[in-house]
Coordinates of C-alpha atoms in Angstrom, one line a residue:
M1 CA -15.4 -40.8 -0.2
S2 CA -17.9 -38.4 1.3
D3 CA -18.8 -35.1 -0.4
G4 CA -17.0 -33.2 2.4
L5 CA -13.7 -35.2 2.0
R6 CA -13.9 -34.9 -1.8
G7 CA -14.4 -31.2 -1.6
L8 CA -11.4 -30.9 0.8
A9 CA -9.2 -32.9 -1.6
I10 CA -10.2 -30.6 -4.5
V11 CA -9.3 -27.5 -2.4
R12 CA -5.9 -29.0 -1.5
A13 CA -5.2 -29.9 -5.1
V14 CA -5.6 -26.3 -6.2
P15 CA -2.5 -24.2 -5.5
W16 CA -3.3 -21.3 -3.3
W17 CA -1.3 -19.0 -5.6
T18 CA -3.8 -19.9 -8.3
V19 CA -6.7 -18.9 -6.1
L20 CA -5.0 -15.6 -5.1
R21 CA -4.3 -14.9 -8.7
L22 CA -8.0 -15.3 -9.6
V23 CA -9.0 -13.1 -6.7
I24 CA -6.6 -10.4 -7.9
V25 CA -8.0 -10.5 -11.4
L26 CA -11.6 -10.4 -10.2
L27 CA -10.8 -7.4 -7.9
W28 CA -9.1 -5.6 -10.8
L29 CA -12.1 -6.2 -13.1
V30 CA -14.5 -4.9 -10.5
A31 CA -12.3 -1.8 -9.8
A32 CA -11.8 -1.0 -13.5
A33 CA -15.5 -1.4 -14.3
T34 CA -16.6 0.7 -11.3
A35 CA -14.2 3.5 -12.2
W36 CA -15.4 3.5 -15.8
W37 CA -19.0 3.5 -14.8
T38 CA -18.7 6.4 -12.3
A39 CA -16.3 8.5 -14.3
P40 CA -17.7 12.0 -15.0
R41 CA -19.2 12.3 -18.5
Q42 CA -20.1 15.6 -20.1
H43 CA -23.8 16.2 -21.1
D44 CA -25.5 19.1 -22.6
Y45 CA -27.3 21.8 -20.6
D46 CA -30.8 20.5 -21.5
Q47 CA -29.9 17.1 -20.0
A48 CA -29.0 18.8 -16.7
K49 CA -32.3 20.7 -16.6
A50 CA -34.3 17.5 -17.5
D51 CA -32.6 15.5 -14.7
V52 CA -33.2 18.3 -12.2
A53 CA -36.9 18.6 -13.2
A54 CA -37.5 14.9 -13.0
G55 CA -35.8 14.6 -9.6
R56 CA -33.1 12.2 -10.8
V57 CA -30.4 14.2 -9.1
V58 CA -29.1 12.4 -6.1
A59 CA -26.3 14.8 -5.4
Y60 CA -24.9 17.9 -7.2
Q61 CA -21.9 20.2 -7.0
W62 CA -20.7 23.5 -8.5
G63 CA -17.2 24.0 -9.6
D64 CA -14.9 25.7 -12.1
R65 CA -12.3 23.0 -12.9
W66 CA -11.6 19.2 -12.8
D67 CA -8.8 18.0 -10.6
Q68 CA -7.1 14.9 -12.0
S69 CA -4.0 15.1 -9.8
R70 CA -4.9 12.0 -7.7
R71 CA -2.5 9.2 -8.4
G72 CA -4.5 6.1 -7.5
W73 CA -5.0 3.5 -10.3
F74 CA -8.7 3.9 -10.4
D75 CA -9.2 7.4 -9.0
V76 CA -11.7 9.5 -11.0
A77 CA -11.4 13.3 -11.6
E78 CA -13.0 15.5 -8.9
L79 CA -14.9 18.7 -9.4
R80 CA -13.2 21.6 -7.6
S81 CA -14.2 25.2 -7.0
S82 CA -12.1 28.3 -6.3
G83 CA -15.0 30.1 -4.6
Q84 CA -17.6 30.8 -7.3
L85 CA -20.7 28.7 -8.0
G86 CA -20.1 27.4 -11.5
P87 CA -19.7 27.5 -14.4
L88 CA -19.4 23.7 -14.2
F89 CA -22.3 21.8 -12.7
G90 CA -21.9 18.1 -11.8
W91 CA -24.6 15.8 -10.6
R92 CA -25.0 12.1 -9.7
T93 CA -28.0 10.0 -10.6
A94 CA -29.4 7.0 -8.7
D95 CA -27.5 4.5 -10.8
G96 CA -24.2 6.0 -9.7
R97 CA -23.4 7.8 -13.0
V98 CA -21.7 11.2 -12.6
R99 CA -22.6 13.8 -15.2
W100 CA -21.5 17.4 -15.8
T101 CA -22.2 20.3 -18.0
N102 CA -20.7 23.7 -18.6
T103 CA -23.3 26.4 -17.9
A104 CA -21.2 29.4 -18.8
T105 CA -22.5 31.7 -21.5
F106 CA -21.6 35.2 -20.2
G107 CA -19.8 36.7 -17.3
E108 CA -20.6 36.3 -13.7
V109 CA -24.1 37.4 -12.7
T110 CA -25.9 37.6 -9.4
A111 CA -28.9 35.2 -9.2
A112 CA -31.0 36.9 -6.6
A113 CA -34.1 35.0 -7.7
A114 CA -32.4 31.7 -7.3
D115 CA -31.2 31.9 -3.7
G116 CA -32.6 35.0 -2.1
G117 CA -29.6 37.1 -3.1
S118 CA -27.0 35.3 -1.2
G119 CA -25.0 33.7 -4.0
S120 CA -23.2 34.6 -7.1
Y121 CA -23.4 32.2 -10.0
A122 CA -20.9 32.1 -12.9
G123 CA -23.2 32.6 -15.8
P124 CA -27.0 32.9 -16.4
G125 CA -27.1 29.2 -17.2
A126 CA -25.9 28.4 -13.7
A127 CA -28.4 30.8 -12.3
A128 CA -31.3 29.2 -14.1
L129 CA -30.2 25.7 -12.9
A130 CA -30.1 27.0 -9.3
R131 CA -33.7 28.2 -9.7
D132 CA -34.7 24.8 -11.1
L133 CA -33.0 23.1 -8.1
R134 CA -34.9 25.2 -5.7
A135 CA -38.2 24.7 -7.4
A136 CA -37.6 20.9 -7.4
G137 CA -36.7 20.9 -3.7
L138 CA -33.2 19.5 -4.3
E139 CA -31.1 22.2 -2.7
Q140 CA -30.4 19.9 0.3
R141 CA -28.6 17.4 -2.0
A142 CA -25.6 19.7 -2.6
G143 CA -22.4 17.9 -1.9
G144 CA -19.5 16.0 -3.5
V145 CA -20.8 14.0 -6.5
Q146 CA -18.0 11.4 -6.1
S147 CA -18.4 10.9 -2.3
A148 CA -20.4 7.7 -2.6
V149 CA -18.7 6.0 -5.7
R150 CA -15.2 5.2 -4.5
V151 CA -15.4 1.5 -4.7
G152 CA -12.9 1.4 -7.5
T153 CA -10.4 3.5 -5.5
Q154 CA -10.8 1.3 -2.5
F155 CA -10.3 -1.9 -4.5
G156 CA -7.3 -0.4 -6.2
F157 CA -5.7 0.2 -2.7
V158 CA -6.4 -3.4 -1.7
L159 CA -4.7 -4.6 -4.9
L160 CA -1.7 -2.5 -4.3
V161 CA -1.4 -3.9 -0.7
I162 CA -1.7 -7.5 -2.0
F163 CA 1.0 -6.8 -4.6
L164 CA 3.4 -5.4 -2.1
V165 CA 2.9 -8.3 0.3
V166 CA 3.6 -10.9 -2.4
L167 CA 6.5 -8.9 -3.9
V168 CA 8.3 -8.6 -0.5
G169 CA 7.3 -11.8 1.2
G170 CA 6.7 -14.1 -1.7
P171 CA 9.2 -16.0 -4.0
A172 CA 12.0 -14.0 -5.5
P173 CA 11.1 -12.7 -8.9
V174 CA 12.9 -14.3 -11.9
L175 CA 12.5 -11.9 -14.8
G176 CA 13.1 -8.7 -13.0
T177 CA 14.2 -7.5 -9.5
R178 CA 11.8 -6.6 -6.9
W179 CA 12.5 -2.9 -7.5
Y180 CA 11.8 -3.4 -11.2
W181 CA 8.3 -4.7 -10.6
F182 CA 7.7 -2.2 -7.9
W183 CA 8.3 0.8 -10.2
L184 CA 6.5 -0.7 -13.2
V185 CA 3.4 -1.7 -11.2
F186 CA 3.3 1.6 -9.3
L187 CA 3.8 3.9 -12.3
A188 CA 1.7 2.1 -15.0
P189 CA -1.8 3.5 -14.9
F190 CA -5.0 1.5 -14.2
G191 CA -3.1 -1.3 -12.6
L192 CA -1.8 -2.5 -16.0
G193 CA 1.6 -3.3 -14.6
L194 CA -0.1 -5.5 -12.1
L195 CA -1.6 -7.6 -14.9
W196 CA 1.8 -7.7 -16.6
W197 CA 3.3 -9.0 -13.3
L198 CA 0.5 -11.6 -12.9
G199 CA 1.1 -12.9 -16.4
L200 CA 4.9 -13.1 -16.6
E201 CA 6.5 -13.3 -13.2
R202 CA 6.9 -16.0 -10.6
P203 CA 4.9 -17.4 -8.8
W204 CA 2.1 -16.7 -11.3
S205 CA 3.9 -17.7 -14.5
G206 CA 4.8 -21.4 -15.0
R207 CA 7.6 -20.4 -17.4
A208 CA 9.1 -18.0 -14.8
A209 CA 8.8 -20.7 -12.1
A210 CA 10.6 -23.2 -14.4
L211 CA 13.4 -20.7 -15.0
S212 CA 13.9 -20.3 -11.3
G213 CA 14.7 -24.0 -11.0
V214 CA 17.5 -24.0 -13.6
V215 CA 20.9 -24.3 -11.9
G216 CA 24.1 -22.8 -13.3
V217 CA 22.5 -20.4 -15.8
D218 CA 23.3 -16.7 -15.5
R219 CA 20.0 -14.9 -15.6
R220 CA 20.3 -11.1 -15.8
R221 CA 17.1 -9.6 -14.4
Y222 CA 15.6 -6.3 -15.3
T223 CA 16.6 -3.6 -12.8
G224 CA 14.7 -0.9 -11.0
V225 CA 15.9 1.7 -13.4
L226 CA 14.3 -0.1 -16.3
G227 CA 11.2 -0.6 -14.3
F228 CA 11.0 3.1 -13.6
A229 CA 11.6 4.0 -17.3
F230 CA 9.1 1.4 -18.5
G231 CA 6.5 2.7 -16.0
L232 CA 6.8 6.2 -17.2
L233 CA 6.6 5.1 -20.9
A234 CA 3.5 3.1 -20.1
A235 CA 1.9 6.1 -18.4
L236 CA 2.7 8.3 -21.4
A237 CA 1.5 5.7 -23.9
V238 CA -1.8 5.2 -22.1
S239 CA -2.4 8.9 -21.8
L240 CA -1.8 9.5 -25.5
L241 CA -3.9 6.5 -26.4
S242 CA -6.8 7.6 -24.3
M243 CA -6.7 11.1 -25.9
V244 CA -6.9 9.5 -29.4
L245 CA -9.7 7.1 -28.3
H246 CA -11.6 9.9 -26.7
G247 CA -11.5 11.8 -29.9
V248 CA -12.6 8.8 -31.9
L249 CA -15.1 7.1 -29.6
G250 CA -16.4 10.1 -27.6
D251 CA -16.9 10.8 -23.9
W252 CA -19.3 7.9 -23.3
W253 CA -16.6 5.2 -24.0
V254 CA -13.5 7.2 -22.9
P255 CA -14.5 9.9 -20.5
R256 CA -11.9 12.7 -20.0
P257 CA -13.3 15.6 -17.9
G258 CA -11.9 18.9 -19.0
G259 CA -9.8 17.2 -21.7

């Protein structure tokens, strides 16, 4: 048998569900790793000044709060501003890491020396950083610090689309109804419900596939109400766990901007 025919036979021998399952897992790993890598992490004020002076700042942004209202699996918090420049200063380095620091020490002051008198910065720490940015010639790099690091969000959307296509058009689930898996996967954070679905439900699980072929057995499936409840419980549990781990491991391992 030629190498081409042998390769074709191997491809045909591998169920396409298995290939798709592997692709989904790989996409999830890439999305999760990217979201973790680019998540904003707090640094001290001296680190901000050092990165500005060394020209390591690819983009920077002023703000006064972190917005974590986005609902995507791998969305990272975004720095928002209500009109003032600071007291939060976020910046992105060439390796895609997003850092931030709180420059507030006193009330709002006008930093005429920093921008020619046209801006008002929230705190003398922010005013000093503005002077450093101008001295380093980095003023033109102002902009959203997360604008170029949304790979995790995009992959998360692709995973959600794949899940919906398989859920609606694929084999009927065995352990839970379609509504059960929809709510569980949609509500569980970080796509954890997707991994649960991949491990337990048909067509991914051999056990679930075997149960689908049993005739004459009354199988009561989990309902959409249970999926909704389990999804909310999973979201609450993961949020509490991340708070605990953030306190134990620190911002490097479990970043939580503003929290």
